[in-house]
mmCIF file of C-alpha atoms in Angstrom:
data_model
loop_
_atom_site.group_PDB
_atom_site.id
_atom_site.type_symbol
_atom_site.label_atom_id
_atom_site.label_comp_id
_atom_site.label_asym_id
_atom_site.label_seq_id
_atom_site.Cartn_x
_atom_site.Cartn_y
_atom_site.Cartn_z
ATOM 1 C CA MET W 1 -16.902 -51.379 59.284
ATOM 2 C CA ALA W 2 -19.915 -51.992 61.512
ATOM 3 C CA GLY W 3 -18.603 -49.465 63.998
ATOM 4 C CA HIS W 4 -18.308 -46.651 61.467
ATOM 5 C CA PRO W 5 -19.961 -43.508 62.923
ATOM 6 C CA LEU W 6 -22.040 -43.005 59.793
ATOM 7 C CA LEU W 7 -23.383 -46.563 59.834
ATOM 8 C CA ARG W 8 -24.340 -46.355 63.497
ATOM 9 C CA THR W 9 -26.755 -43.535 62.693
ATOM 10 C CA ILE W 10 -28.757 -45.332 59.985
ATOM 11 C CA SER W 11 -30.989 -47.568 62.056
ATOM 12 C CA SER W 12 -31.562 -45.019 64.813
ATOM 13 C CA VAL W 13 -32.572 -42.275 62.386
ATOM 14 C CA GLU W 14 -34.745 -44.515 60.227
ATOM 15 C CA ARG W 15 -36.630 -45.774 63.318
ATOM 16 C CA ARG W 16 -37.563 -42.250 64.334
ATOM 17 C CA PRO W 17 -40.912 -40.888 63.188
ATOM 18 C CA SER W 18 -40.675 -38.342 60.398
ATOM 19 C CA LYS W 19 -40.457 -34.807 61.655
ATOM 20 C CA THR W 20 -42.097 -31.975 59.828
ATOM 21 C CA TRP W 21 -39.477 -30.355 57.636
ATOM 22 C CA PHE W 22 -40.192 -26.823 58.885
ATOM 23 C CA LEU W 23 -38.987 -27.646 62.425
ATOM 24 C CA GLY W 24 -35.406 -28.249 61.319
ATOM 25 C CA SER W 25 -32.331 -26.334 62.415
ATOM 26 C CA TRP W 26 -32.232 -24.598 59.028
ATOM 27 C CA PHE W 27 -34.878 -22.299 60.509
ATOM 28 C CA PHE W 28 -32.205 -20.555 62.631
ATOM 29 C CA PRO W 29 -30.505 -18.645 59.776
ATOM 30 C CA LEU W 30 -33.880 -17.865 58.214
ATOM 31 C CA ILE W 31 -35.105 -16.181 61.413
ATOM 32 C CA SER W 32 -31.781 -14.374 61.734
ATOM 33 C CA ALA W 33 -31.842 -13.063 58.155
ATOM 34 C CA CYS W 34 -35.484 -11.958 58.363
ATOM 35 C CA MET W 35 -34.850 -10.116 61.621
ATOM 36 C CA TRP W 36 -31.730 -8.405 60.275
ATOM 37 C CA LEU W 37 -33.313 -7.343 56.993
ATOM 38 C CA GLY W 38 -36.538 -6.246 58.689
ATOM 39 C CA MET W 39 -34.602 -4.127 61.166
ATOM 40 C CA LEU W 40 -32.573 -2.443 58.413
ATOM 41 C CA LEU W 41 -35.702 -1.662 56.408
ATOM 42 C CA ALA W 42 -37.439 -0.275 59.491
ATOM 43 C CA LEU W 43 -34.514 2.010 60.342
ATOM 44 C CA PHE W 44 -34.228 3.322 56.798
ATOM 45 C CA CYS W 45 -37.968 3.711 56.179
ATOM 46 C CA VAL W 46 -38.547 5.616 59.425
ATOM 47 C CA TRP W 47 -35.671 7.986 58.654
ATOM 48 C CA GLU W 48 -37.000 8.474 55.115
ATOM 49 C CA ALA W 49 -40.591 8.945 56.305
ATOM 50 C CA ASP W 50 -39.434 11.649 58.722
ATOM 51 C CA GLY W 51 -38.059 13.592 55.755
ATOM 52 C CA HIS W 52 -34.466 12.263 56.104
ATOM 53 C CA PRO W 53 -33.604 14.736 58.898
ATOM 54 C CA HIS W 54 -30.078 15.767 59.844
ATOM 55 C CA LEU W 55 -29.576 13.840 63.081
ATOM 56 C CA PRO W 56 -27.375 15.151 65.927
ATOM 57 C CA SER W 57 -24.809 12.379 65.384
ATOM 58 C CA MET W 58 -24.319 13.288 61.705
ATOM 59 C CA ASP W 59 -21.411 15.452 60.550
ATOM 60 C CA LYS W 60 -21.892 18.910 59.140
ATOM 61 C CA GLY W 61 -22.728 18.633 55.435
ATOM 62 C CA GLN W 62 -23.683 14.957 55.732
ATOM 63 C CA THR W 63 -27.057 14.234 54.127
ATOM 64 C CA ILE W 64 -27.166 10.412 54.185
ATOM 65 C CA ALA W 65 -27.423 8.827 57.625
ATOM 66 C CA TYR W 66 -25.360 5.873 58.742
ATOM 67 C CA ILE W 67 -27.237 2.903 60.163
ATOM 68 C CA SER W 68 -25.831 3.896 63.545
ATOM 69 C CA ASP W 69 -27.189 7.439 63.134
ATOM 70 C CA THR W 70 -30.744 6.239 62.550
ATOM 71 C CA ALA W 71 -30.479 3.836 65.514
ATOM 72 C CA ALA W 72 -28.887 6.172 68.066
ATOM 73 C CA PHE W 73 -32.068 7.848 69.249
ATOM 74 C CA GLY W 74 -35.742 6.840 69.221
ATOM 75 C CA LEU W 75 -35.149 3.562 67.372
ATOM 76 C CA LYS W 76 -32.316 2.397 69.630
ATOM 77 C CA PRO W 77 -34.479 -0.289 71.356
ATOM 78 C CA LEU W 78 -35.313 -1.718 67.921
ATOM 79 C CA PHE W 79 -31.629 -1.778 66.979
ATOM 80 C CA ILE W 80 -30.620 -3.564 70.182
ATOM 81 C CA THR W 81 -33.448 -6.091 69.942
ATOM 82 C CA GLY W 82 -32.807 -6.760 66.267
ATOM 83 C CA SER W 83 -29.062 -7.187 66.805
ATOM 84 C CA VAL W 84 -29.567 -9.631 69.682
ATOM 85 C CA ILE W 85 -32.110 -11.777 67.818
ATOM 86 C CA THR W 86 -30.025 -11.751 64.630
ATOM 87 C CA THR W 87 -26.815 -12.859 66.300
ATOM 88 C CA VAL W 88 -28.365 -15.387 68.699
ATOM 89 C CA PHE W 89 -30.120 -17.288 65.919
ATOM 90 C CA LEU W 90 -27.114 -17.045 63.605
ATOM 91 C CA ASP W 91 -24.838 -18.482 66.295
ATOM 92 C CA LEU W 92 -27.389 -21.229 66.921
ATOM 93 C CA GLY W 93 -27.074 -22.043 63.222
ATOM 94 C CA PHE W 94 -23.282 -22.334 63.577
ATOM 95 C CA ILE W 95 -23.621 -24.615 66.594
ATOM 96 C CA ALA W 96 -26.348 -26.701 64.941
ATOM 97 C CA GLU W 97 -24.142 -27.283 61.888
ATOM 98 C CA ARG W 98 -21.310 -28.536 64.129
ATOM 99 C CA TYR W 99 -23.695 -30.797 66.067
ATOM 100 C CA LEU W 100 -25.277 -32.247 62.924
ATOM 101 C CA ARG W 101 -21.871 -33.127 61.487
ATOM 102 C CA HIS W 102 -20.866 -34.724 64.773
ATOM 103 C CA THR W 103 -24.029 -36.863 64.933
ATOM 104 C CA GLY W 104 -23.975 -37.852 61.256
ATOM 105 C CA ARG W 105 -27.038 -36.017 59.963
ATOM 106 C CA LEU W 106 -24.638 -33.990 57.831
ATOM 107 C CA ALA W 107 -21.549 -35.433 56.150
ATOM 108 C CA PRO W 108 -19.109 -35.644 59.087
ATOM 109 C CA ASN W 109 -15.671 -34.103 59.287
ATOM 110 C CA THR W 110 -12.887 -36.379 58.089
ATOM 111 C CA SER W 111 -9.993 -34.994 60.118
ATOM 112 C CA MET W 112 -9.216 -33.335 63.410
ATOM 113 C CA ALA W 113 -8.099 -30.204 61.563
ATOM 114 C CA GLN W 114 -11.574 -29.766 60.065
ATOM 115 C CA GLU W 115 -13.093 -29.961 63.539
ATOM 116 C CA VAL W 116 -10.641 -27.334 64.779
ATOM 117 C CA LEU W 117 -11.530 -25.071 61.845
ATOM 118 C CA SER W 118 -15.214 -25.468 62.680
ATOM 119 C CA ALA W 119 -14.587 -24.573 66.327
ATOM 120 C CA LEU W 120 -12.600 -21.483 65.316
ATOM 121 C CA ALA W 121 -15.418 -20.414 62.991
ATOM 122 C CA ILE W 122 -17.886 -20.637 65.877
ATOM 123 C CA PHE W 123 -15.541 -18.724 68.197
ATOM 124 C CA PHE W 124 -15.086 -15.799 65.808
ATOM 125 C CA ALA W 125 -18.798 -15.773 64.981
ATOM 126 C CA ILE W 126 -19.548 -15.342 68.688
ATOM 127 C CA ALA W 127 -16.915 -12.585 68.861
ATOM 128 C CA GLY W 128 -18.533 -10.833 65.892
ATOM 129 C CA SER W 129 -21.936 -11.232 67.525
ATOM 130 C CA ALA W 130 -20.642 -9.614 70.701
ATOM 131 C CA GLY W 131 -19.349 -6.722 68.604
ATOM 132 C CA LEU W 132 -22.745 -6.162 66.964
ATOM 133 C CA ILE W 133 -24.653 -6.290 70.252
ATOM 134 C CA LEU W 134 -22.204 -3.933 71.956
ATOM 135 C CA LEU W 135 -22.220 -1.402 69.103
ATOM 136 C CA SER W 136 -26.022 -1.316 69.283
ATOM 137 C CA ILE W 137 -25.803 -0.514 73.008
ATOM 138 C CA PHE W 138 -22.926 1.991 72.808
ATOM 139 C CA ASP W 139 -24.411 4.273 70.162
ATOM 140 C CA THR W 140 -22.359 6.509 67.913
ATOM 141 C CA TYR W 141 -23.725 9.750 69.447
ATOM 142 C CA ARG W 142 -22.773 9.124 73.090
ATOM 143 C CA HIS W 143 -19.919 6.595 72.766
ATOM 144 C CA GLU W 144 -18.349 7.216 69.364
ATOM 145 C CA LYS W 145 -14.931 5.597 69.961
ATOM 146 C CA VAL W 146 -16.339 2.522 71.698
ATOM 147 C CA HIS W 147 -18.947 2.223 68.951
ATOM 148 C CA ASP W 148 -16.295 2.289 66.227
ATOM 149 C CA GLY W 149 -14.232 -0.345 68.030
ATOM 150 C CA CYS W 150 -17.265 -2.622 68.333
ATOM 151 C CA LEU W 151 -17.989 -2.113 64.631
ATOM 152 C CA LEU W 152 -14.465 -3.303 63.820
ATOM 153 C CA LEU W 153 -14.958 -6.348 66.070
ATOM 154 C CA PHE W 154 -18.254 -7.144 64.343
ATOM 155 C CA ILE W 155 -16.845 -7.015 60.808
ATOM 156 C CA ALA W 156 -13.521 -8.702 61.605
ATOM 157 C CA GLY W 157 -15.185 -11.429 63.660
ATOM 158 C CA PHE W 158 -17.558 -12.567 60.950
ATOM 159 C CA VAL W 159 -15.003 -12.244 58.151
ATOM 160 C CA LEU W 160 -12.523 -14.425 60.069
ATOM 161 C CA SER W 161 -15.320 -16.856 60.873
ATOM 162 C CA ALA W 162 -16.105 -17.111 57.165
ATOM 163 C CA VAL W 163 -12.411 -17.698 56.390
ATOM 164 C CA PHE W 164 -12.277 -20.718 58.712
ATOM 165 C CA LEU W 165 -15.576 -22.021 57.354
ATOM 166 C CA CYS W 166 -14.193 -21.765 53.824
ATOM 167 C CA ALA W 167 -11.125 -23.757 54.828
ATOM 168 C CA GLU W 168 -13.328 -26.453 56.381
ATOM 169 C CA TYR W 169 -15.739 -26.638 53.455
ATOM 170 C CA GLN W 170 -12.953 -26.745 50.888
ATOM 171 C CA ARG W 171 -11.659 -29.949 52.467
ATOM 172 C CA LEU W 172 -15.146 -31.396 52.980
ATOM 173 C CA GLY W 173 -15.982 -30.744 49.338
ATOM 174 C CA ALA W 174 -12.766 -32.445 48.216
ATOM 175 C CA HIS W 175 -13.566 -35.529 50.281
ATOM 176 C CA TYR W 176 -17.333 -35.804 49.694
ATOM 177 C CA ARG W 177 -17.394 -35.293 45.942
ATOM 178 C CA ASN W 178 -20.881 -36.780 45.699
ATOM 179 C CA HIS W 179 -22.227 -33.817 47.726
ATOM 180 C CA PRO W 180 -21.791 -30.787 45.416
ATOM 181 C CA ILE W 181 -23.684 -28.597 47.898
ATOM 182 C CA LEU W 182 -20.479 -28.471 49.973
ATOM 183 C CA ARG W 183 -18.526 -26.912 47.111
ATOM 184 C CA ILE W 184 -21.380 -24.507 46.377
ATOM 185 C CA SER W 185 -21.394 -23.388 50.010
ATOM 186 C CA PHE W 186 -17.621 -22.917 49.861
ATOM 187 C CA TRP W 187 -17.835 -20.621 46.840
ATOM 188 C CA VAL W 188 -20.727 -18.638 48.340
ATOM 189 C CA LYS W 189 -18.791 -18.002 51.548
ATOM 190 C CA LEU W 190 -15.603 -17.187 49.665
ATOM 191 C CA SER W 191 -17.559 -14.648 47.614
ATOM 192 C CA PHE W 192 -18.858 -13.119 50.843
ATOM 193 C CA ILE W 193 -15.307 -12.726 52.159
ATOM 194 C CA LEU W 194 -14.033 -11.041 49.001
ATOM 195 C CA ILE W 195 -17.037 -8.735 48.630
ATOM 196 C CA GLU W 196 -17.225 -7.721 52.290
ATOM 197 C CA VAL W 197 -13.491 -7.059 52.564
ATOM 198 C CA ALA W 198 -13.560 -4.911 49.412
ATOM 199 C CA LEU W 199 -16.598 -2.980 50.644
ATOM 200 C CA ALA W 200 -15.083 -2.550 54.113
ATOM 201 C CA VAL W 201 -11.899 -1.089 52.619
ATOM 202 C CA VAL W 202 -13.896 1.435 50.589
ATOM 203 C CA PHE W 203 -16.051 2.227 53.626
ATOM 204 C CA ALA W 204 -13.025 2.847 55.855
ATOM 205 C CA ALA W 205 -11.215 4.929 53.215
ATOM 206 C CA THR W 206 -14.173 7.184 52.453
ATOM 207 C CA SER W 207 -15.014 7.612 56.129
ATOM 208 C CA TRP W 208 -11.404 8.486 56.969
ATOM 209 C CA ASN W 209 -11.286 11.073 54.149
ATOM 210 C CA ASP W 210 -14.528 12.712 55.318
ATOM 211 C CA HIS W 211 -16.628 11.508 52.381
ATOM 212 C CA GLN W 212 -19.393 10.703 54.831
ATOM 213 C CA ASN W 213 -22.235 10.339 52.343
ATOM 214 C CA VAL W 214 -20.297 7.793 50.283
ATOM 215 C CA ALA W 215 -19.237 5.952 53.431
ATOM 216 C CA ALA W 216 -22.837 5.830 54.651
ATOM 217 C CA VAL W 217 -23.999 4.280 51.378
ATOM 218 C CA PHE W 218 -21.315 1.596 51.607
ATOM 219 C CA GLU W 219 -22.245 0.849 55.213
ATOM 220 C CA TRP W 220 -25.823 0.108 54.151
ATOM 221 C CA ILE W 221 -24.524 -2.087 51.314
ATOM 222 C CA ILE W 222 -22.255 -4.028 53.704
ATOM 223 C CA ALA W 223 -25.228 -4.664 55.981
ATOM 224 C CA LEU W 224 -27.377 -5.908 53.088
ATOM 225 C CA VAL W 225 -24.625 -8.242 51.853
ATOM 226 C CA PHE W 226 -24.447 -9.660 55.374
ATOM 227 C CA THR W 227 -28.086 -10.719 54.930
ATOM 228 C CA GLY W 228 -27.035 -12.891 52.003
ATOM 229 C CA TYR W 229 -24.254 -14.436 54.073
ATOM 230 C CA ILE W 230 -26.737 -15.404 56.785
ATOM 231 C CA LEU W 231 -29.024 -17.003 54.201
ATOM 232 C CA SER W 232 -26.091 -19.022 52.822
ATOM 233 C CA PHE W 233 -26.348 -21.238 55.895
ATOM 234 C CA LEU W 234 -29.543 -22.643 54.452
ATOM 235 C CA LEU W 235 -27.248 -24.459 52.003
ATOM 236 C CA ASP W 236 -25.462 -26.052 54.949
ATOM 237 C CA LEU W 237 -28.427 -26.977 57.138
ATOM 238 C CA LEU W 238 -31.164 -27.931 54.662
ATOM 239 C CA PRO W 239 -29.383 -31.206 53.690
ATOM 240 C CA SER W 240 -29.930 -32.379 57.289
ATOM 241 C CA ALA W 241 -33.725 -32.215 56.924
ATOM 242 C CA ARG W 242 -35.608 -35.503 56.738
ATOM 243 C CA THR W 243 -38.744 -35.507 54.599
ATOM 244 C CA PRO W 244 -40.681 -38.267 52.806
ATOM 245 C CA HIS W 245 -38.549 -37.563 49.722
ATOM 246 C CA HIS W 246 -35.169 -36.748 51.252
ATOM 247 C CA LEU W 247 -32.790 -38.356 53.735
ATOM 248 C CA PRO W 248 -30.298 -36.291 55.738
ATOM 249 C CA GLN W 249 -26.984 -35.820 53.963
ATOM 250 C CA GLY W 250 -25.042 -37.917 56.462
ATOM 251 C CA ILE W 251 -27.581 -40.761 56.424
ATOM 252 C CA GLU W 252 -27.505 -40.870 52.624
ATOM 253 C CA GLN W 253 -23.720 -41.156 52.795
ATOM 254 C CA ALA W 254 -23.966 -43.933 55.386
ATOM 255 C CA ARG W 255 -26.343 -45.900 53.148
ATOM 256 C CA LEU W 256 -23.830 -45.747 50.316
ATOM 257 C CA GLU W 257 -21.143 -47.183 52.566
ATOM 258 C CA LYS W 258 -23.534 -49.824 53.927
ATOM 259 C CA ASP W 259 -24.449 -50.962 50.403
ATOM 260 C CA ARG W 260 -20.795 -51.096 49.396
ATOM 261 C CA ASN W 261 -19.962 -53.131 52.487
ATOM 262 C CA ALA W 262 -22.777 -55.585 51.699
ATOM 263 C CA VAL W 263 -21.314 -56.152 48.232
ATOM 264 C CA TYR W 264 -17.626 -56.409 49.113
ATOM 265 C CA GLY W 265 -17.748 -57.532 52.726
ATOM 266 C CA SER W 266 -15.164 -56.361 55.205
ATOM 267 C CA GLN W 267 -12.401 -56.283 52.573
ATOM 268 C CA GLN W 268 -12.504 -53.877 49.657
ATOM 269 C CA PRO W 269 -10.869 -55.062 46.422
ATOM 270 C CA PRO W 270 -7.377 -53.580 46.014
ATOM 271 C CA LEU W 271 -6.892 -50.763 43.562
ATOM 272 C CA MET W 272 -5.133 -51.990 40.446
ATOM 273 C CA ALA W 273 -2.981 -49.825 38.253
ATOM 274 C CA SER W 274 -5.505 -50.131 35.431
ATOM 275 C CA THR W 275 -8.548 -49.300 37.577
ATOM 276 C CA ALA W 276 -7.271 -46.856 40.155
ATOM 277 C CA ILE W 277 -9.407 -43.765 40.501
ATOM 278 C CA THR W 278 -7.625 -40.652 39.416
ATOM 279 C CA THR W 279 -8.700 -37.178 38.552
ATOM 280 C CA ARG W 280 -8.371 -38.100 34.873
ATOM 281 C CA ASN W 281 -10.826 -40.982 34.716
ATOM 282 C CA MET W 282 -13.160 -40.500 37.660
ATOM 283 C CA THR W 283 -16.883 -39.871 37.203
ATOM 284 C CA PRO W 284 -19.467 -38.312 39.541
ATOM 285 C CA SER W 285 -20.489 -41.822 40.652
ATOM 286 C CA ASP W 286 -16.985 -42.812 41.751
ATOM 287 C CA ASP W 287 -16.656 -43.136 45.524
ATOM 288 C CA LEU W 288 -13.462 -41.507 46.694
ATOM 289 C CA GLU W 289 -14.086 -42.042 50.390
ATOM 290 C CA ALA W 290 -13.157 -45.720 50.785
ATOM 291 C CA SER W 291 -10.111 -47.742 49.761
ATOM 292 C CA GLY W 292 -8.266 -44.704 48.534
ATOM 293 C CA TYR W 293 -8.355 -41.096 47.518
ATOM 294 C CA ARG W 294 -7.393 -40.255 43.944
ATOM 295 C CA GLY W 295 -5.679 -43.624 43.607
ATOM 296 C CA THR W 296 -3.990 -43.709 47.032
ATOM 297 C CA ALA W 297 -4.876 -46.841 49.026
ATOM 298 C CA MET W 298 -5.733 -46.684 52.745
ATOM 299 C CA THR W 299 -3.585 -49.052 54.791
ATOM 300 C CA ASN W 300 -5.917 -49.306 57.768
ATOM 301 C CA GLY W 301 -8.942 -50.707 55.918
ATOM 302 C CA ALA W 302 -11.878 -49.444 53.895
ATOM 303 C CA GLY W 303 -14.140 -46.879 55.453
ATOM 304 C CA ALA W 304 -11.571 -45.718 57.994
ATOM 305 C CA ARG W 305 -12.353 -42.228 59.194
ATOM 306 C CA HIS W 306 -8.733 -41.222 59.671
ATOM 307 C CA PRO W 307 -5.638 -42.646 57.932
ATOM 308 C CA ALA W 308 -3.342 -44.805 60.027
ATOM 309 C CA GLN W 309 -0.182 -43.714 58.269
ATOM 310 C CA HIS W 310 1.050 -40.360 57.092
ATOM 311 C CA ASN W 311 1.411 -41.731 53.541
ATOM 312 C CA ASP W 312 -2.345 -42.434 53.461
ATOM 313 C CA LEU W 313 -2.977 -38.748 52.994
ATOM 314 C CA GLY W 314 -1.897 -39.008 49.359
ATOM 315 C CA ARG W 315 -2.748 -36.070 47.143
ATOM 316 C CA GLN W 316 -5.423 -34.957 49.607
ATOM 317 C CA LYS W 317 -2.789 -33.854 52.106
ATOM 318 C CA LYS W 318 -1.863 -30.198 52.007
ATOM 319 C CA TRP W 319 0.170 -30.319 55.203
ATOM 320 C CA GLY W 320 -0.029 -32.243 58.409
ATOM 321 C CA ILE W 321 1.643 -34.003 61.301
ATOM 322 C CA GLY W 322 0.428 -37.538 61.849
ATOM 323 C CA ARG W 323 -3.367 -37.526 61.748
ATOM 324 C CA PHE W 324 -3.692 -33.781 62.057
ATOM 325 C CA ARG W 325 -4.191 -32.535 58.531
ATOM 326 C CA ILE W 326 -6.078 -30.075 56.369
#
C-alpha cells in the first residue's frame, strides 16, 4: 500500500509552499474562452457598426454574414490571432488535465483504457485546433473549398474529442463516487456533443439548401456554444488547485486511502454477505475504490490500481481483455 501512486504524492505536495490559486492550470481554458468570445464579439460588432454591409464573399440575397465572411478581409489578422490563441491554450488545458491525473493532483485513471481514451481526446483536439487555424488562414473568399474542409475538420475534431472525454469521465465518475464533479463534467460534455451535433446538422442542411441567412445564424450559435464547452474544463482543472481551504482532488483521495490504511493495516477486512457494498445499500460515504467494487472483492489486495484477475472487474467491467478495460 505504501507504494500506491496516490500515497506517494501526499508528502511531496504537502511539503511544497502554497501557490497562489490564480496561477493554476485552470487558467488555460479561461484564457482560451475569453479570447474566443472576445474575437467573436469584435467580428460581429465591427460588421454591425459598419452598417452590416454585403461583403464580397456573401451570396446574392444574403443579409446576415457568416463568421468567415466578417473575417475574410480587414479583420483577418484578428481572426488568425484569435484562433491560434484560443486553440493553443485549450490544448494546453487538455495536456494539463492528463498530466495532473498522471501525477496525482487529480483523481488518477484506474485503467489503461481510460489513459488511451484521454490520449485520443488530446489527439482529436489537436486535429480540431489545426482545422480552426487553417480555416482562419484559408479564408472563404479566396479558398472556399479548402476553407469548408477545414471547417469540417474543426467541428469533427472537437466533437470526437468530446466523445472520448465523455467515455473517460463516465468511467472515472463510476469509480470515484466521492468526487461528483467528475459526473457533472461528464454530463456537461455529453450535452455539448448532443447540442453541437444537432446544430451542425441544421447548419449543414440550411447551407446546402441555400438558406444562407438561417445557416449564418446557426454558425454564430455553434461558435457561442463552443465557448461554453471551453469553460467546462474549469470543472476538470479547478479541483487540482491547492489553496488554504482546499487540497487537490488527487491528494484528498490519497489522504482517504492513507487514513483507511492506518486503521486496517495492510489487510482490509473481507466483505461479508451481510455487509457487502451494493448499489442498494451504499451511501455517499462508502468507499468503492478498495477491497471491492459494488460487492466484488479484489484478489490482489486493497488499494490495487489495476485488478490482477479478469473476474475482479465485477459489475464495473463493460468489456475488456485482461487488464485492458473500460
